[in-house]
Short mmCIF file of C-alpha atoms in Angstrom, two decimals:
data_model
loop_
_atom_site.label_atom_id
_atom_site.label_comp_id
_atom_site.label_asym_id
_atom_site.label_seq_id
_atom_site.Cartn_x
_atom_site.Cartn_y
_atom_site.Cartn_z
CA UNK A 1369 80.28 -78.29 -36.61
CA UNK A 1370 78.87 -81.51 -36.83
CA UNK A 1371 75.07 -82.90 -35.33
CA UNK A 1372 74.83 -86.01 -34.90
CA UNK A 1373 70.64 -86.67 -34.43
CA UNK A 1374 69.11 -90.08 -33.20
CA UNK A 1375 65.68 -90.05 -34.41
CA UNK A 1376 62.99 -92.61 -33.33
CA UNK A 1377 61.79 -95.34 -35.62
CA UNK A 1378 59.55 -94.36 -38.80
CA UNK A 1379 55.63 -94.56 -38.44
CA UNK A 1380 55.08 -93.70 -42.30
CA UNK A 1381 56.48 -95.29 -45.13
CA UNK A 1382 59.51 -93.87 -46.02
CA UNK A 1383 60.32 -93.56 -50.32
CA UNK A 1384 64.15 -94.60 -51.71
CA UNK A 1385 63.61 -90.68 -53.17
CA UNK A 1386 63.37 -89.26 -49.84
CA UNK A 1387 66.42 -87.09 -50.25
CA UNK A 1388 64.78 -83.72 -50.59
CA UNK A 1389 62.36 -84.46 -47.30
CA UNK A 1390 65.67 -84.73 -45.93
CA UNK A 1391 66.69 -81.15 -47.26
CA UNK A 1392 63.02 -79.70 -46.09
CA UNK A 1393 63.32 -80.94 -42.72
CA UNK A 1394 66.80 -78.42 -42.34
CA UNK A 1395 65.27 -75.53 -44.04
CA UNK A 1396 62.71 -76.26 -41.48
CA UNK A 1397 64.92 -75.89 -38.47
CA UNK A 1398 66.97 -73.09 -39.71
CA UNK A 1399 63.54 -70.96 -40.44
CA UNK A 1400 62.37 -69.08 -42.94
CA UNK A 1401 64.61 -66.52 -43.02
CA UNK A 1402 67.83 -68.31 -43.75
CA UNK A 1403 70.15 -67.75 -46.27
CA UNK A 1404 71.35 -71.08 -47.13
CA UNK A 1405 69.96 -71.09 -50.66
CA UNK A 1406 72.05 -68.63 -51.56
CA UNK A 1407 75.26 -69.53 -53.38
CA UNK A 1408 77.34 -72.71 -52.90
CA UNK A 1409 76.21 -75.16 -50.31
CA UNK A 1410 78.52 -74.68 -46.87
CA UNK A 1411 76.62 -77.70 -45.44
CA UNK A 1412 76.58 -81.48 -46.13
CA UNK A 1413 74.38 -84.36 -44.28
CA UNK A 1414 74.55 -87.79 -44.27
CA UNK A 1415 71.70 -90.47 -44.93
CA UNK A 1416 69.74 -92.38 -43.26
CA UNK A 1417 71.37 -95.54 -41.60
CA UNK A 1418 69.84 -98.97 -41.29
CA UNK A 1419 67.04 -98.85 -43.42
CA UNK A 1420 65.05 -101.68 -44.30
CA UNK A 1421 63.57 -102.54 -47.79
CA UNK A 1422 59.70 -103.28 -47.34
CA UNK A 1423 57.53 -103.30 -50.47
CA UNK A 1424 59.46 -100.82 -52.16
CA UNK A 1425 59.61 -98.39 -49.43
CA UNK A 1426 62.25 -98.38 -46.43
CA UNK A 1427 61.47 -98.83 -43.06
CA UNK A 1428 63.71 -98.11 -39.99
CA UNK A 1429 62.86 -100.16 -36.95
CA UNK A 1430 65.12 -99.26 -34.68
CA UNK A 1431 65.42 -95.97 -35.46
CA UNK A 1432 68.23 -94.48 -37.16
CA UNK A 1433 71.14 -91.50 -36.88
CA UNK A 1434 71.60 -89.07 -39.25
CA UNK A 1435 75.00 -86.80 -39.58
CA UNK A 1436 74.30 -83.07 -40.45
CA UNK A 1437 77.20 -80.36 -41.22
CA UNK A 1438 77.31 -77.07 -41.03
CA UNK A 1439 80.94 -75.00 -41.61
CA UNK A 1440 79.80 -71.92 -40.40
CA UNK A 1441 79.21 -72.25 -36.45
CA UNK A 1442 76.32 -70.20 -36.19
CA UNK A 1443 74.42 -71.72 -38.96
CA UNK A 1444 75.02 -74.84 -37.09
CA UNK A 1445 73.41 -73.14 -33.43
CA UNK A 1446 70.63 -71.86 -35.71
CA UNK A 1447 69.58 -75.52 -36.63
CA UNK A 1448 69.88 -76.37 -33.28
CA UNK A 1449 67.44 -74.04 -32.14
CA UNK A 1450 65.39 -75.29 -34.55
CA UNK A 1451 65.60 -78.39 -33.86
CA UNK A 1452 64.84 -78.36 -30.00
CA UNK A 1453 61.89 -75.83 -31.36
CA UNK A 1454 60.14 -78.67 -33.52
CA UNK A 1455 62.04 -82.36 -32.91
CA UNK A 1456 59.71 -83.91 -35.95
CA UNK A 1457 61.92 -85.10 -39.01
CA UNK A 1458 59.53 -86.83 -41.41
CA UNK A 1459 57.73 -89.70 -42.14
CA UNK A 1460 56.69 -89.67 -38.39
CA UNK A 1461 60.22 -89.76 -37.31
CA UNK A 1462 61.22 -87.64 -33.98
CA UNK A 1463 64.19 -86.34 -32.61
CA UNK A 1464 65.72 -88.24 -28.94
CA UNK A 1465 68.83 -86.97 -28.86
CA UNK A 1466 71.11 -84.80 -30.38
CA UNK A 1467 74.98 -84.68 -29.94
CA UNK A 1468 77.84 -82.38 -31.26
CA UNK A 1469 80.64 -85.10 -33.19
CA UNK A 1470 84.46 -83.95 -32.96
CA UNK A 1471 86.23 -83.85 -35.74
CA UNK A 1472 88.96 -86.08 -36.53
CA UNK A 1473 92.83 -84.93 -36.19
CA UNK A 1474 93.51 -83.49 -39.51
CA UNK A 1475 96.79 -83.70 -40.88
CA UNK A 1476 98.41 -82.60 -44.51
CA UNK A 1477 96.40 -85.63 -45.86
CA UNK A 1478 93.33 -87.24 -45.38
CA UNK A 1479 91.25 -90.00 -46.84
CA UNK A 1480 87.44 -89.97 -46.36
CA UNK A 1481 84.68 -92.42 -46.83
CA UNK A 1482 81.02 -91.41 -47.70
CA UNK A 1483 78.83 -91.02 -45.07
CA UNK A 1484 76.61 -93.46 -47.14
CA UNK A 1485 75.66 -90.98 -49.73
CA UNK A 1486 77.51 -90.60 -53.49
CA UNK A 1487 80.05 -88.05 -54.21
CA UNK A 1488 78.31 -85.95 -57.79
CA UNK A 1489 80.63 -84.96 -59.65
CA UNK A 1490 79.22 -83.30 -63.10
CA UNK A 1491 81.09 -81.17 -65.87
CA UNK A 1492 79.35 -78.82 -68.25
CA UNK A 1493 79.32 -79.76 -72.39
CA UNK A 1494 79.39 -78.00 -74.94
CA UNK A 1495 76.30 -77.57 -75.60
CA UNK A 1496 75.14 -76.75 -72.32
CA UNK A 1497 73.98 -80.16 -70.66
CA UNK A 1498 76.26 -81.89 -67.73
CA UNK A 1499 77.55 -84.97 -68.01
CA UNK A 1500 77.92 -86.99 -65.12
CA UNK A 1501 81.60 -87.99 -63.88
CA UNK A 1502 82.19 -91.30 -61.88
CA UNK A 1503 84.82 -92.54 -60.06
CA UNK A 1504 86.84 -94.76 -62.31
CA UNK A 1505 86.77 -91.56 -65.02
CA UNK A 1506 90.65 -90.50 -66.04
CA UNK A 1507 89.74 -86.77 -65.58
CA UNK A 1508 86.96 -87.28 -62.66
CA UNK A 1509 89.73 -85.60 -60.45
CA UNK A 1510 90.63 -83.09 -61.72
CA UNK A 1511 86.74 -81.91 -62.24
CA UNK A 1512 86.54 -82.64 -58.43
CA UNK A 1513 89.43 -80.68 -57.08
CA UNK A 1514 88.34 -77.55 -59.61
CA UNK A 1515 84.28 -77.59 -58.17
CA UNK A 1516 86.17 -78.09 -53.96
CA UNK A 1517 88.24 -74.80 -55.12
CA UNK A 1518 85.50 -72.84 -56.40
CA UNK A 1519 83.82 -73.92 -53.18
CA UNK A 1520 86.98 -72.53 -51.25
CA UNK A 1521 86.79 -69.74 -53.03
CA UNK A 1522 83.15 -68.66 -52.15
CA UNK A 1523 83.90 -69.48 -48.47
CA UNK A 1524 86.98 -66.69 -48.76
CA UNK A 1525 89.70 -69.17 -48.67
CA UNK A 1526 92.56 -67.62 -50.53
CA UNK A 1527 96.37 -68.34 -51.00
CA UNK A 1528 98.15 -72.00 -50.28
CA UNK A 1529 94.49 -73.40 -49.23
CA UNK A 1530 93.62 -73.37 -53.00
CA UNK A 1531 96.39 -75.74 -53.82
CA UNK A 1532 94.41 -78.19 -52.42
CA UNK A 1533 94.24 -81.94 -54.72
CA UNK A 1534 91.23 -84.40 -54.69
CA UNK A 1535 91.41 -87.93 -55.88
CA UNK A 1536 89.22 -90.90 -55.51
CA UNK A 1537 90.76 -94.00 -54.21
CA UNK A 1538 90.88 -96.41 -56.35
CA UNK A 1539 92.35 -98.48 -54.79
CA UNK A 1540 88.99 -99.31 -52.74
CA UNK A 1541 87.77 -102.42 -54.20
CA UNK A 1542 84.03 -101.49 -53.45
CA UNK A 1543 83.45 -98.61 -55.39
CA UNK A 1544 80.58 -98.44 -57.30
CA UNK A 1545 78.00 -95.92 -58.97
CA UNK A 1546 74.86 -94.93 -57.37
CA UNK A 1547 71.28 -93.88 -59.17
CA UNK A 1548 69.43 -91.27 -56.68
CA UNK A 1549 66.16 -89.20 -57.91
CA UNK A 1550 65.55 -86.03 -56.46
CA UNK A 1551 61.86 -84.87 -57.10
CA UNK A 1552 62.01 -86.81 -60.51
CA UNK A 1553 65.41 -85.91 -61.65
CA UNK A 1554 67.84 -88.79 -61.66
CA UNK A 1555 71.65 -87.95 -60.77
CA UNK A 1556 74.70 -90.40 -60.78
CA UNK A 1557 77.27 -90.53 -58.25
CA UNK A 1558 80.05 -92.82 -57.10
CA UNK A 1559 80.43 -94.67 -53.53
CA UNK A 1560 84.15 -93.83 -53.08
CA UNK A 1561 86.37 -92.70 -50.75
CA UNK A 1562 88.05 -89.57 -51.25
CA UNK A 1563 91.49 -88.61 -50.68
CA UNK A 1564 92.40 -84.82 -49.80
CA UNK A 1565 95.43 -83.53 -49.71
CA UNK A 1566 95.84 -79.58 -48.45
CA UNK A 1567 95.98 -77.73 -44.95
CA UNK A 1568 94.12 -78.90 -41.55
CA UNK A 1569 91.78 -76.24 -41.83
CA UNK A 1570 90.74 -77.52 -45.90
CA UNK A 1571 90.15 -80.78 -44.46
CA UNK A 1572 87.97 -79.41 -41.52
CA UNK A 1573 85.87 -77.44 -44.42
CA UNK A 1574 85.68 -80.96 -46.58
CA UNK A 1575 84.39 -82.32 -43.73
CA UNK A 1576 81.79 -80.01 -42.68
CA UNK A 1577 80.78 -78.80 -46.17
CA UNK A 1578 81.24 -81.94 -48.47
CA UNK A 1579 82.65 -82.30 -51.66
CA UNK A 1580 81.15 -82.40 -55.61
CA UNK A 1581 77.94 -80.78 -56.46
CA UNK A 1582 74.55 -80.13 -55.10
CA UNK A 1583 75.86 -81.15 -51.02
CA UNK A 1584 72.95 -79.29 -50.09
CA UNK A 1585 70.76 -81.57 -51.53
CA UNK A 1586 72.18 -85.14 -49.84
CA UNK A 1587 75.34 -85.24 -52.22
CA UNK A 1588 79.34 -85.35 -51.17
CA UNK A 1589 79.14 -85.56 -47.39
CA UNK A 1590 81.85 -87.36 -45.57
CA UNK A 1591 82.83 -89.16 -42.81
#
C-alpha cells in the first residue's frame, strides 16, 4: 500500500540531512511497539518535493507531498492510525490530507524512476568495509538483483519469483550520483531508473518495499 501525505508548508528550517527525521516521524506513527526494525526493510518512502535552498537549509513554501510504502497491508493501517493520532511531521510541518495511491498495471517488465531519492547499492570487501556501487558500475547489477532476492527471500517469496533481474537504465541520459548524510555518515547512491524484470506480484513488492540497501532509511524507493 501506498500513502500519499500532503503536509503544510515548513515553519522551521529544514537541514539537506533531514533523512532520518524523516525515518523518526514513521516510527512515530507506527508506535512504539512496532517491529519494523527488525530484519530487512519491507517499506520505502519518498522525499520531500519542491524544496527550496535558503541559506543552506531548505524551505518548502507551498508545502510539499511525500510518498510512503508499506508491503505488508496492516503495517500500512498501523501508520495510518498513527498518523490521524498525531498529524505533526517535523520541522513544524502538519499533515492536510492523506490519500491511498494505486499501483500501476504491472506486467512481466517494468521500468521505474526514483521517487527523488538514490538507489544504494553497496557490496562487502574483503576486509570487511562496503564499497559503494553506482550506476554506470559493470557489476552494479548483478549486486542489485542479489540484495532484491535476499529481500524476496525474507518476505517468503520462493520459486520463479526469485528469478527476478535488476538493471539500471542506462540508457537515461540523466543519471548521476548522489552524496546523502545520515546522522554524520555519508552514503553514495545513483539517480537512475531501474528496470525489473519478474512476476506482477515482484513488481508490486519493488514498488512498495524499494530496492538496494538501507530503504528504511530514505534509500531505493520508487515511483
Amino acid at each position: 500500500m501506498r500513502l500519499q501525505l500532503q503536509l503544510t508548508p515548513n515553519t522551521q528550517p529544514v537541514p539537506f540531512d533531514h533523512l532520518h527525521c524523516l525515518t523518526g516521524a514513521i516510527h512515530k506513527w507506527l508506535g512504539p511497539n512496532n517491529d519494523q526494525h527488525d530484519g530487512p526493510s519491507l517499506y520505502s518512502f519518498g522525499w520531500l518535493r519542491g524544496g527550496e535552498s535558503r541559506k543552506d537549509t531548505l524551505k518548502f513554501p507551498r508545502g510539499t507531498t511525500w510518498n510512503i510504502s508499506f508491503y505488508d497491508d496492516t503495517a500500512a493501517r498501523q501508520l495510518l492510525k498513527g498518523m490521524l493520532e498525531q498529524p505533526t511531521m517535523a520541522f513544524g510541518m502538519d499533515i492536510i490530507e492523506i490519500r491511498e495511491v494505486e499501483p500501476p498495471a504491472f506486467g512481466q517488465k517494468h521500468q521505474f524512476q526514483t521517487d527523488g531519492s538514490s538507489i544504494l547499492v553497496r557490496q562487502k570487501r574483503a576486509d570487511g568495509s562496503r564499497a559503494y556501487l553506482l550506476w554506470d558500475d559493470p557489476i552494479v547489477d548483478e549486486a542489485l538483483t542479489l540484495s532484491f532476492r535476499r529481500k524476496l527471500q525474507a518476505a517468503n517469496f520462493t520459486g520463479k519469483d526469485l528469478d527476478v533481474q535488476l538493471a539500471f537504465d542506462r540508457s537515461y541520459v540523466k543519471a548521476r550520483t548522489r552524496k546523502n548524510t545520515i546522522k554524520g555518515t555519508h552514503h553514495r547512491g545513483s539517480e537512475c531508473p531501474v528496470i525489473i524484470e519478474g512476476t506482477p506480484d515482484i513488481q508490486y513488492f519493488a514498488w512498495t518495499a524499494g530496492i538496494g540497501d538501507l530503504t528504511g532509511s530514505g534509500f531505493g524507493a520508487l515511483r
